[in-house]
XYZ file of C-alpha atoms in Angstrom:
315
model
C -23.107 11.025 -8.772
C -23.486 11.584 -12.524
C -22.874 8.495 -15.083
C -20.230 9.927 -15.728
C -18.375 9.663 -12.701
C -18.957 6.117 -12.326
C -16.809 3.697 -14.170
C -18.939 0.837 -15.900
C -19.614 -2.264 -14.310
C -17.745 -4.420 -16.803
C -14.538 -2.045 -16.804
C -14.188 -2.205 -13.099
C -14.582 -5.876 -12.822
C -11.570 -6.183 -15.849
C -9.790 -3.159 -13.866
C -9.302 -5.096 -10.484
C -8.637 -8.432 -12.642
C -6.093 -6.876 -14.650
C -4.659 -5.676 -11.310
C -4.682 -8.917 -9.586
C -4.968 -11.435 -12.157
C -2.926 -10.466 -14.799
C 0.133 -10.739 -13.523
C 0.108 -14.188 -12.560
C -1.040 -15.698 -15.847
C 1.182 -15.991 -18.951
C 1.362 -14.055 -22.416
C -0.357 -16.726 -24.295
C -2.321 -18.977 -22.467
C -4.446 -21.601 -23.996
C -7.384 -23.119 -23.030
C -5.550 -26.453 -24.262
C -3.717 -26.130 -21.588
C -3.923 -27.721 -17.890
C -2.456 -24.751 -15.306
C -0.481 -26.318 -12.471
C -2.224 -27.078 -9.433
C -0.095 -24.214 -7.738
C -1.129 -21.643 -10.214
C -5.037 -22.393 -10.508
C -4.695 -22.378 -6.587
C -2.696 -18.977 -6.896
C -5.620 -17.490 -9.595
C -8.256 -18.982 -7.205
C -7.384 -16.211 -4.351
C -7.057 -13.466 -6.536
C -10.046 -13.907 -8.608
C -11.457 -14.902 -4.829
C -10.594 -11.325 -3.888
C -11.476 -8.646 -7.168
C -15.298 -10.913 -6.394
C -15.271 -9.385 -2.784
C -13.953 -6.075 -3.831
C -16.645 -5.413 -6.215
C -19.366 -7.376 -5.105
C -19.305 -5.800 -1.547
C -17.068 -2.570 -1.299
C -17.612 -1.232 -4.761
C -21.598 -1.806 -4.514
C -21.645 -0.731 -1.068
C -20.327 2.541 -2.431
C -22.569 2.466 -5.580
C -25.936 0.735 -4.352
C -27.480 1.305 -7.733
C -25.286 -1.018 -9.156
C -25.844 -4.950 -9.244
C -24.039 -8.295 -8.626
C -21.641 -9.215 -11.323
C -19.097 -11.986 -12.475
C -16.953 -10.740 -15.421
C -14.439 -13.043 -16.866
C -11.662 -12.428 -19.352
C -10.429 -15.453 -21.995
C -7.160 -15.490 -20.432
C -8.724 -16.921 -17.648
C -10.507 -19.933 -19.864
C -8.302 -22.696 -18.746
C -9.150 -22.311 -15.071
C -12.854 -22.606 -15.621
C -13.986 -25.892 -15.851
C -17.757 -25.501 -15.842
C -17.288 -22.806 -19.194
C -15.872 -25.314 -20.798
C -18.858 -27.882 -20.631
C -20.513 -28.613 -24.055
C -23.860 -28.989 -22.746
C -26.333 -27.388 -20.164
C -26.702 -29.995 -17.875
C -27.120 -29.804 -14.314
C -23.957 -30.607 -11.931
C -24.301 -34.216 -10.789
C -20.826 -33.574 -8.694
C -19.941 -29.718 -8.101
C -17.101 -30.603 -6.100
C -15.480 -32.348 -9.110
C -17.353 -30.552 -11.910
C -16.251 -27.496 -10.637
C -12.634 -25.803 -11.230
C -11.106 -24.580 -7.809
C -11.338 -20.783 -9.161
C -15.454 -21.577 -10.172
C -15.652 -23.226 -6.201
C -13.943 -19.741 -4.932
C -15.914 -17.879 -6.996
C -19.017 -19.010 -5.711
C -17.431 -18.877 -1.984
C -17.040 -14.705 -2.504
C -20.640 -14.414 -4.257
C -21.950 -15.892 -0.873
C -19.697 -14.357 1.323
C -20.741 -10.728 -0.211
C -24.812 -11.683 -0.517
C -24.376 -12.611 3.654
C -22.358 -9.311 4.391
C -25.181 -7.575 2.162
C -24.189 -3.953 0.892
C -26.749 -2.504 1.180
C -26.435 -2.008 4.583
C -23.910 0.428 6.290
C -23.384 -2.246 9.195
C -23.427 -6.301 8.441
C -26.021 -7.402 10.530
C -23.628 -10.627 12.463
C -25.361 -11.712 15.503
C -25.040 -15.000 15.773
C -22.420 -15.554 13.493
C -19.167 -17.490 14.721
C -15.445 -16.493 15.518
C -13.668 -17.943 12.698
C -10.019 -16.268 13.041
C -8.039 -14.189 14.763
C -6.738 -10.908 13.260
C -3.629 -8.773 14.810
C -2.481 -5.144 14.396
C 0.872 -5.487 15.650
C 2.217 -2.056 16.656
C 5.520 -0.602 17.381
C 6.218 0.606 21.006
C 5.626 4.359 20.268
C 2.310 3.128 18.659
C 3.185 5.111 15.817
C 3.823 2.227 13.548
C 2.682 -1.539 12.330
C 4.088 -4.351 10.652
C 1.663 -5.724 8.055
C 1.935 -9.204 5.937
C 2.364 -8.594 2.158
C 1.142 -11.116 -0.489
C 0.198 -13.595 2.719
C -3.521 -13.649 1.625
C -3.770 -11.895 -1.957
C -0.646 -11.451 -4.358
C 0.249 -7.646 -4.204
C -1.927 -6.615 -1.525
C -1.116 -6.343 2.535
C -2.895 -7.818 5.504
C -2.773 -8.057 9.000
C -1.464 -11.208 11.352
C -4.405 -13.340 10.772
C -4.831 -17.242 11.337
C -7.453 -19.844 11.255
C -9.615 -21.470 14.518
C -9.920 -25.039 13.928
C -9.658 -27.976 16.261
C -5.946 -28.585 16.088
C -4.741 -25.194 16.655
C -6.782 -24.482 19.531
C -5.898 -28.018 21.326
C -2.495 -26.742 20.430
C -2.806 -23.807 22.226
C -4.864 -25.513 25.217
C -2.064 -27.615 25.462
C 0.672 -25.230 25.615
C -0.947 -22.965 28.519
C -0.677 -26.461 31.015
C 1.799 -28.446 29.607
C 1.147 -30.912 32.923
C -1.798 -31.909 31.073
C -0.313 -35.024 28.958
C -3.262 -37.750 28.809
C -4.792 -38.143 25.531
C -8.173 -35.387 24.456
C -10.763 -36.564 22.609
C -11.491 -34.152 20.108
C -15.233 -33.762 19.929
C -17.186 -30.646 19.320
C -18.127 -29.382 22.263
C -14.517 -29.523 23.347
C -14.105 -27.408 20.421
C -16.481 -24.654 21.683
C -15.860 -24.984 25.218
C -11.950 -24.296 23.778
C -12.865 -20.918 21.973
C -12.947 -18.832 25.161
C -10.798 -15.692 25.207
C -7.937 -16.986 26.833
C -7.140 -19.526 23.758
C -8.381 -16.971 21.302
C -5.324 -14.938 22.635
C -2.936 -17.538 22.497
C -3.818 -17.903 19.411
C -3.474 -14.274 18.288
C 0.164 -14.764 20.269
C 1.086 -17.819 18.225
C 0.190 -16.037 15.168
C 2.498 -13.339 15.569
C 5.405 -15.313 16.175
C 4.727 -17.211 13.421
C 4.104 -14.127 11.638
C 8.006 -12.460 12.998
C 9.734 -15.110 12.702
C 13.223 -14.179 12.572
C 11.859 -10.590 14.011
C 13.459 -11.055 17.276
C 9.644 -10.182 18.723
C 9.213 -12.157 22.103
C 5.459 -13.220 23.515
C 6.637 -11.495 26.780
C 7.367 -8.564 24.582
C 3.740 -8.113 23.546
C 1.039 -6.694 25.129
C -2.722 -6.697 24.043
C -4.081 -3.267 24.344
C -7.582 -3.393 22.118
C -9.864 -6.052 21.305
C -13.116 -6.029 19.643
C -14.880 -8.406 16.547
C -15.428 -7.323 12.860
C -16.187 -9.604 9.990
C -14.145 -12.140 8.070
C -13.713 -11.821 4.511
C -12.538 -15.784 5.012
C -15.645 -17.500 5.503
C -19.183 -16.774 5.111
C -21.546 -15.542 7.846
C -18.530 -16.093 10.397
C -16.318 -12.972 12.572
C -12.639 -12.147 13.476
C -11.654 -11.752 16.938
C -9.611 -8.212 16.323
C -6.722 -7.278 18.447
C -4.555 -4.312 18.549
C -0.831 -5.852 20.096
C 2.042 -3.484 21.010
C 5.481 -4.723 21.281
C 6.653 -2.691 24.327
C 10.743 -3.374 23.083
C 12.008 -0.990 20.887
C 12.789 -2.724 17.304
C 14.806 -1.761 14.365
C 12.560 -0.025 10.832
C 12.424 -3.194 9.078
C 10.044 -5.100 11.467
C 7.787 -2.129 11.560
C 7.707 0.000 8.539
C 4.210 1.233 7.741
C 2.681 4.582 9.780
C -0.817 3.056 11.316
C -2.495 6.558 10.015
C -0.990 6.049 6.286
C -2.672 2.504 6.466
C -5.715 3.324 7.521
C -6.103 6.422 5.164
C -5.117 4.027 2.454
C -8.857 2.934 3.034
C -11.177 5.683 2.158
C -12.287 6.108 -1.130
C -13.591 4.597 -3.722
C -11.729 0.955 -5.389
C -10.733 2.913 -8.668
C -11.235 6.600 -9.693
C -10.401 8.716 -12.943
C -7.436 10.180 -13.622
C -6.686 12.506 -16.763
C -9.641 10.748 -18.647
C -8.642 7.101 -17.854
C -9.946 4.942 -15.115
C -7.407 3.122 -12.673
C -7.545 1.281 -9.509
C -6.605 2.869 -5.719
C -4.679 1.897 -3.398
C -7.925 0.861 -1.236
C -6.738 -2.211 -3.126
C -3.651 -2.785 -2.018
C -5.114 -2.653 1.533
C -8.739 -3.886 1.252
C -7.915 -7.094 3.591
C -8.128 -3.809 6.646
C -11.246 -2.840 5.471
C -12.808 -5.252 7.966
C -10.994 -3.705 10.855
C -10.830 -0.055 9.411
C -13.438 1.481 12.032
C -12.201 0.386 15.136
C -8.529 1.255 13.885
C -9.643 4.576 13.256
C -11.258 4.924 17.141
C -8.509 3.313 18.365
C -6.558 5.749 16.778
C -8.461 8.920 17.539
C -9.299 8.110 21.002
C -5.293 7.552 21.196
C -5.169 10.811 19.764
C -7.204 12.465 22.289
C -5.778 11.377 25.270
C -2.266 12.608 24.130
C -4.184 16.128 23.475
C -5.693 15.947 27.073
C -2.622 14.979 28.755
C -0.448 18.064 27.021
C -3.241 20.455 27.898
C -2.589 19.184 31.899
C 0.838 19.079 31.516
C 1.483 22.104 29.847
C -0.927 24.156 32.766
């Protein structure tokens, strides 16, 4: 690839944050000025996210490139540790830091432990973290992604946190006989991650997720599972499932193609167009890049079958 044909490090980093960013700060902001807790929180995830996207998929693309933070002056007030008048080290980085510098930091780490410059992250030994759903429509044709969930503008699938209270939860709600009092300890924790609570989980996820969908658990059927990597927390994995909802349901609950979203995921982050650089819609969908290779075989395998069983049928 020529120089040419590569936009600048600086002008993608100020592409995706005038993409992401932008829109959620205002026309004149000052550095004067104190942002609401609810908009440095709202900043936090998307600076959180144009960090991943060029730190991992854009070098992963363009290996010759390097690491980079590039900030804009707009984004002065929610920087706390730019603002210090001297070079001194951190005594408190918890306080001394702004909650945009802490998620900063959280994506530099999460992209130096996926590493691009490998083709695979190398995971073993790495813990499940979340669980991630495809929910499909009954003619697997079609999914029903989140928008905005996890990143403002940009669509997702059905994920949620483990932790200790969810999965005690979900324990809980398989033998509802069992009323004495758990202590929560951490090998209860571990011994609770088996598969059956993972997928109890994934279930409670999605009707959280449709609420108001008129989707049923005994509606759903799990029909792929596998593990990819989490974008959430570093050195940590997803449990993946692909979940069809065996009742027909009207447009609205499932309204994207599966094969527009998942060719909404190759190419590069931002390409040139009549002379000026913008950004893709790899973007808009980057929170499937994760899961984007065993959609695919899903898909093809899928596919393939269908081709095998008209061949038969049509003998």
């Amino acid at each position: 690839m020529s120089a040419s044909d590569l936009c600048a490090t600086e002008d993608t980093v100020l592409l995706l944050l005038d993409y992401l960013v932008d829109p959620l700060l205002p026309a004149r902001p000052s550095s004067r000025d104190t942002p609401s807790e609810s908009l440095q929180q709202s900043v936090a995830k998307q600076v959180h996210a144009v960090v991943l996207l060029y730190n991992y998929y854009h070098i992963k693309q363009h290996r010759q490139l390097k690491l980079a933070v590039v900030l804009k002056p707009t984004l002065l007030a929610h920087m706390k540790l730019l603002q210090r008048s001297n070079d001194s080290e951190l005594d408190d980085p918890d306080k001394q830091l702004s909650v945009t510098e802490k998620k900063i930091m959280d994506a530099c780490d999460i992209s130096n432990s996926l590493d691009a410059s490998k083709d695979i992250p190398s995971t073993e030994g790495w813990p499940i973290s979340k669980v991630a759903v495809l929910l499909i429509d009954s003619r697997k044709e079609n999914c029903f992604l989140k928008h905005s969930s996890m990143t403002e503008g940009v669509f997702s699938l059905i994920e949620k946190d483990l932790d200790v209270s969810s999965c005690i939860s979900e324990v809980m709600s398989e033998g509802k006989q069992k009323r004495k009092k758990i202590k929560v300890t951490r090998n209860f924790f571990e011994d609770a991650v088996d598969e059956d609570t993972l997928q109890q989980v994934a279930f409670s996820a999605v009707k959280e997720a449709a609420d108001g969908k008129g989707i049923n658990q005994n509606e759903l059927i799990i029909i792929r599972s596998d593990v990819a990597y989490s974008l959430s927390k570093e050195k940590t994995m997803a449990r993946f499932y692909i979940m069809q909802c065996k009742e027909s349901k009207s447009d609205d609950v499932f309204e994207i193609p599966i094969r527009d979203a998942i060719d909404s995921l190759q190419g590069p982050l931002v390409t040139k167009s009549s002379g000026k650089w913008t950004v893709t819609q790899v973007v808009d969908y980057f929170h499937l890049l994760p899961y984007a290779g065993i959609m695919s075989d899903w898909l093809s395998r899928r596919k393939y079958a269908e081709a095998i069983i008209f061949v038969v049928v049509s003998k």
